[in-house]
Amino acid sequence: MTSIGTGYDLSVSTYSPDGRVFQVEYAEKAVDNSGTAIGLRVKGGVVLAVEKIKHSRLLVPHSNRRIMTAGRHIGVASAGWMSDTRHLVKRTRDEASHYHGTYKANIPAKIIAERMGMYIQAYTLYSSVRPFGVSTILATVDVDGPQLYMIEPSGQYMGYRGCAAGKGKQAAKTEIEKLDLDNLSVRDALKEAARIIYAVHDETKDKLFELELSWVCAESNGLHTHVPQDVFDEAVEYAEKANDDDDDDEEMEDDDL
């Protein structure tokens, strides 16, 4: 932190002289230290993928998922503090349930993103609370078709065709921009999402990780579900093969040099 920020990071309700809120920036740093999470919106639906870092071999597989269902048609992927994620998923479920109880219809993506963005932003206003150290990616299919939103720790939310959060977000965004999302099928999007997670994973720092994949599409009957095991295995096989091919190409380039 620069000298100009000294003393201005003690409370989230205090601006620094240059207009920064350091506590929000610290929350964003917590997100950047987490495993990568990405979302892809294609013509047939939305897919989510997460690199869940495993800090111990003793952890039970498929526990503490970073992709959760917040409504029958809403999926949430997260990067950041897991405890904060659980709280926000519970809040998302409450908002979806209240909306359905009032209007007898599923909550539209824009409304749930707006409500959650306002809720998260409220935690950047008062000295008695701290910002949420998590970025959440919302995936759903509503009357307007597939929808993908990402909400930052500041409360800012935006709609995306493809987005990424976490330690590998820059490399993931570069790979996402290469994809023809308008003409990509949901199953192909799953394969590409898995490939990107494998590509951005840093084996030197985090050897153990667990891939999570989910979708909201016609094959899932418009519901958010984790992908079937056969589809998951197919995506992992594709990702590992693509990753091995990239390594072979790099070795050949090194030999040529």
PDB file of N, CA and C in Angstrom, residues 31-38 51 79 164-176 196-197 199-202:
ATOM      1  N   VAL A  31      -9.917 -12.597  -3.643  1.00  0.00           N
ATOM      2  CA  VAL A  31     -10.452 -13.325  -4.795  1.00  0.00           C
ATOM      3  C   VAL A  31      -9.326 -13.762  -5.723  1.00  0.00           C
ATOM      4  N   ASP A  32      -8.363 -12.875  -5.928  1.00  0.00           N
ATOM      5  CA  ASP A  32      -7.258 -13.175  -6.841  1.00  0.00           C
ATOM      6  C   ASP A  32      -6.345 -14.275  -6.319  1.00  0.00           C
ATOM      7  N   ASN A  33      -6.413 -14.586  -5.031  1.00  0.00           N
ATOM      8  CA  ASN A  33      -5.610 -15.654  -4.452  1.00  0.00           C
ATOM      9  C   ASN A  33      -6.319 -17.000  -4.489  1.00  0.00           C
ATOM     10  N   SER A  34      -7.540 -17.021  -5.013  1.00  0.00           N
ATOM     11  CA  SER A  34      -8.347 -18.247  -5.035  1.00  0.00           C
ATOM     12  C   SER A  34      -8.215 -18.957  -6.373  1.00  0.00           C
ATOM     13  N   GLY A  35      -8.692 -20.197  -6.419  1.00  0.00           N
ATOM     14  CA  GLY A  35      -8.710 -20.951  -7.667  1.00  0.00           C
ATOM     15  C   GLY A  35      -9.588 -20.266  -8.701  1.00  0.00           C
ATOM     16  N   THR A  36      -9.327 -20.546  -9.964  1.00  0.00           N
ATOM     17  CA  THR A  36     -10.016 -19.870 -11.060  1.00  0.00           C
ATOM     18  C   THR A  36     -11.433 -20.396 -11.243  1.00  0.00           C
ATOM     19  N   ALA A  37     -12.358 -19.481 -11.493  1.00  0.00           N
ATOM     20  CA  ALA A  37     -13.743 -19.829 -11.827  1.00  0.00           C
ATOM     21  C   ALA A  37     -14.107 -19.127 -13.122  1.00  0.00           C
ATOM     22  N   ILE A  38     -14.753 -19.846 -14.043  1.00  0.00           N
ATOM     23  CA  ILE A  38     -15.137 -19.240 -15.317  1.00  0.00           C
ATOM     24  C   ILE A  38     -16.580 -19.593 -15.655  1.00  0.00           C
ATOM     25  N   GLU A  51     -11.769 -24.315 -10.750  1.00  0.00           N
ATOM     26  CA  GLU A  51     -10.556 -24.997 -10.303  1.00  0.00           C
ATOM     27  C   GLU A  51     -10.545 -24.939  -8.777  1.00  0.00           C
ATOM     28  N   ALA A  79     -15.130 -17.571  -6.595  1.00  0.00           N
ATOM     29  CA  ALA A  79     -13.693 -17.501  -6.360  1.00  0.00           C
ATOM     30  C   ALA A  79     -13.491 -16.590  -5.170  1.00  0.00           C
ATOM     31  N   ALA A 164     -14.309 -14.588 -16.048  1.00  0.00           N
ATOM     32  CA  ALA A 164     -13.403 -15.380 -15.221  1.00  0.00           C
ATOM     33  C   ALA A 164     -13.041 -14.604 -13.973  1.00  0.00           C
ATOM     34  N   ALA A 165     -12.769 -15.327 -12.887  1.00  0.00           N
ATOM     35  CA  ALA A 165     -12.333 -14.740 -11.627  1.00  0.00           C
ATOM     36  C   ALA A 165     -11.332 -15.691 -10.988  1.00  0.00           C
ATOM     37  N   GLY A 166     -10.505 -15.142 -10.081  1.00  0.00           N
ATOM     38  CA  GLY A 166      -9.515 -15.978  -9.426  1.00  0.00           C
ATOM     39  C   GLY A 166      -8.113 -15.707  -9.921  1.00  0.00           C
ATOM     40  N   LYS A 167      -7.168 -16.542  -9.466  1.00  0.00           N
ATOM     41  CA  LYS A 167      -5.764 -16.274  -9.730  1.00  0.00           C
ATOM     42  C   LYS A 167      -5.386 -16.395 -11.208  1.00  0.00           C
ATOM     43  N   GLY A 168      -6.118 -17.188 -11.972  1.00  0.00           N
ATOM     44  CA  GLY A 168      -5.794 -17.350 -13.385  1.00  0.00           C
ATOM     45  C   GLY A 168      -6.725 -16.598 -14.310  1.00  0.00           C
ATOM     46  N   LYS A 169      -7.368 -15.536 -13.820  1.00  0.00           N
ATOM     47  CA  LYS A 169      -8.422 -14.879 -14.596  1.00  0.00           C
ATOM     48  C   LYS A 169      -7.892 -14.224 -15.873  1.00  0.00           C
ATOM     49  N   GLN A 170      -6.699 -13.642 -15.834  1.00  0.00           N
ATOM     50  CA  GLN A 170      -6.196 -12.964 -17.021  1.00  0.00           C
ATOM     51  C   GLN A 170      -5.929 -13.948 -18.147  1.00  0.00           C
ATOM     52  N   ALA A 171      -5.265 -15.057 -17.824  1.00  0.00           N
ATOM     53  CA  ALA A 171      -5.006 -16.078 -18.836  1.00  0.00           C
ATOM     54  C   ALA A 171      -6.303 -16.705 -19.317  1.00  0.00           C
ATOM     55  N   ALA A 172      -7.258 -16.903 -18.391  1.00  0.00           N
ATOM     56  CA  ALA A 172      -8.543 -17.498 -18.763  1.00  0.00           C
ATOM     57  C   ALA A 172      -9.317 -16.573 -19.696  1.00  0.00           C
ATOM     58  N   LYS A 173      -9.320 -15.261 -19.407  1.00  0.00           N
ATOM     59  CA  LYS A 173     -10.013 -14.311 -20.273  1.00  0.00           C
ATOM     60  C   LYS A 173      -9.424 -14.322 -21.682  1.00  0.00           C
ATOM     61  N   THR A 174      -8.097 -14.440 -21.772  1.00  0.00           N
ATOM     62  CA  THR A 174      -7.439 -14.488 -23.081  1.00  0.00           C
ATOM     63  C   THR A 174      -7.915 -15.690 -23.877  1.00  0.00           C
ATOM     64  N   GLU A 175      -8.040 -16.842 -23.206  1.00  0.00           N
ATOM     65  CA  GLU A 175      -8.510 -18.053 -23.880  1.00  0.00           C
ATOM     66  C   GLU A 175      -9.990 -17.951 -24.254  1.00  0.00           C
ATOM     67  N   ILE A 176     -10.790 -17.351 -23.384  1.00  0.00           N
ATOM     68  CA  ILE A 176     -12.224 -17.215 -23.649  1.00  0.00           C
ATOM     69  C   ILE A 176     -12.455 -16.336 -24.878  1.00  0.00           C
ATOM     70  N   ILE A 196      -9.603 -24.777 -20.461  1.00  0.00           N
ATOM     71  CA  ILE A 196      -9.089 -23.515 -19.938  1.00  0.00           C
ATOM     72  C   ILE A 196      -8.654 -23.655 -18.485  1.00  0.00           C
ATOM     73  N   ILE A 197      -9.450 -24.364 -17.686  1.00  0.00           N
ATOM     74  CA  ILE A 197      -9.076 -24.572 -16.280  1.00  0.00           C
ATOM     75  C   ILE A 197      -7.757 -25.328 -16.187  1.00  0.00           C
ATOM     76  N   ALA A 199      -5.453 -25.392 -18.443  1.00  0.00           N
ATOM     77  CA  ALA A 199      -4.394 -24.564 -19.023  1.00  0.00           C
ATOM     78  C   ALA A 199      -3.884 -23.517 -18.031  1.00  0.00           C
ATOM     79  N   VAL A 200      -4.777 -22.952 -17.218  1.00  0.00           N
ATOM     80  CA  VAL A 200      -4.370 -21.882 -16.304  1.00  0.00           C
ATOM     81  C   VAL A 200      -3.914 -22.419 -14.945  1.00  0.00           C
ATOM     82  N   HIS A 201      -4.109 -23.701 -14.706  1.00  0.00           N
ATOM     83  CA  HIS A 201      -3.697 -24.273 -13.422  1.00  0.00           C
ATOM     84  C   HIS A 201      -2.179 -24.248 -13.293  1.00  0.00           C
ATOM     85  N   ASP A 202      -1.692 -23.750 -12.171  1.00  0.00           N
ATOM     86  CA  ASP A 202      -0.259 -23.641 -11.911  1.00  0.00           C
ATOM     87  C   ASP A 202       0.185 -24.822 -11.057  1.00  0.00           C
TER      88      ASP A 202
END
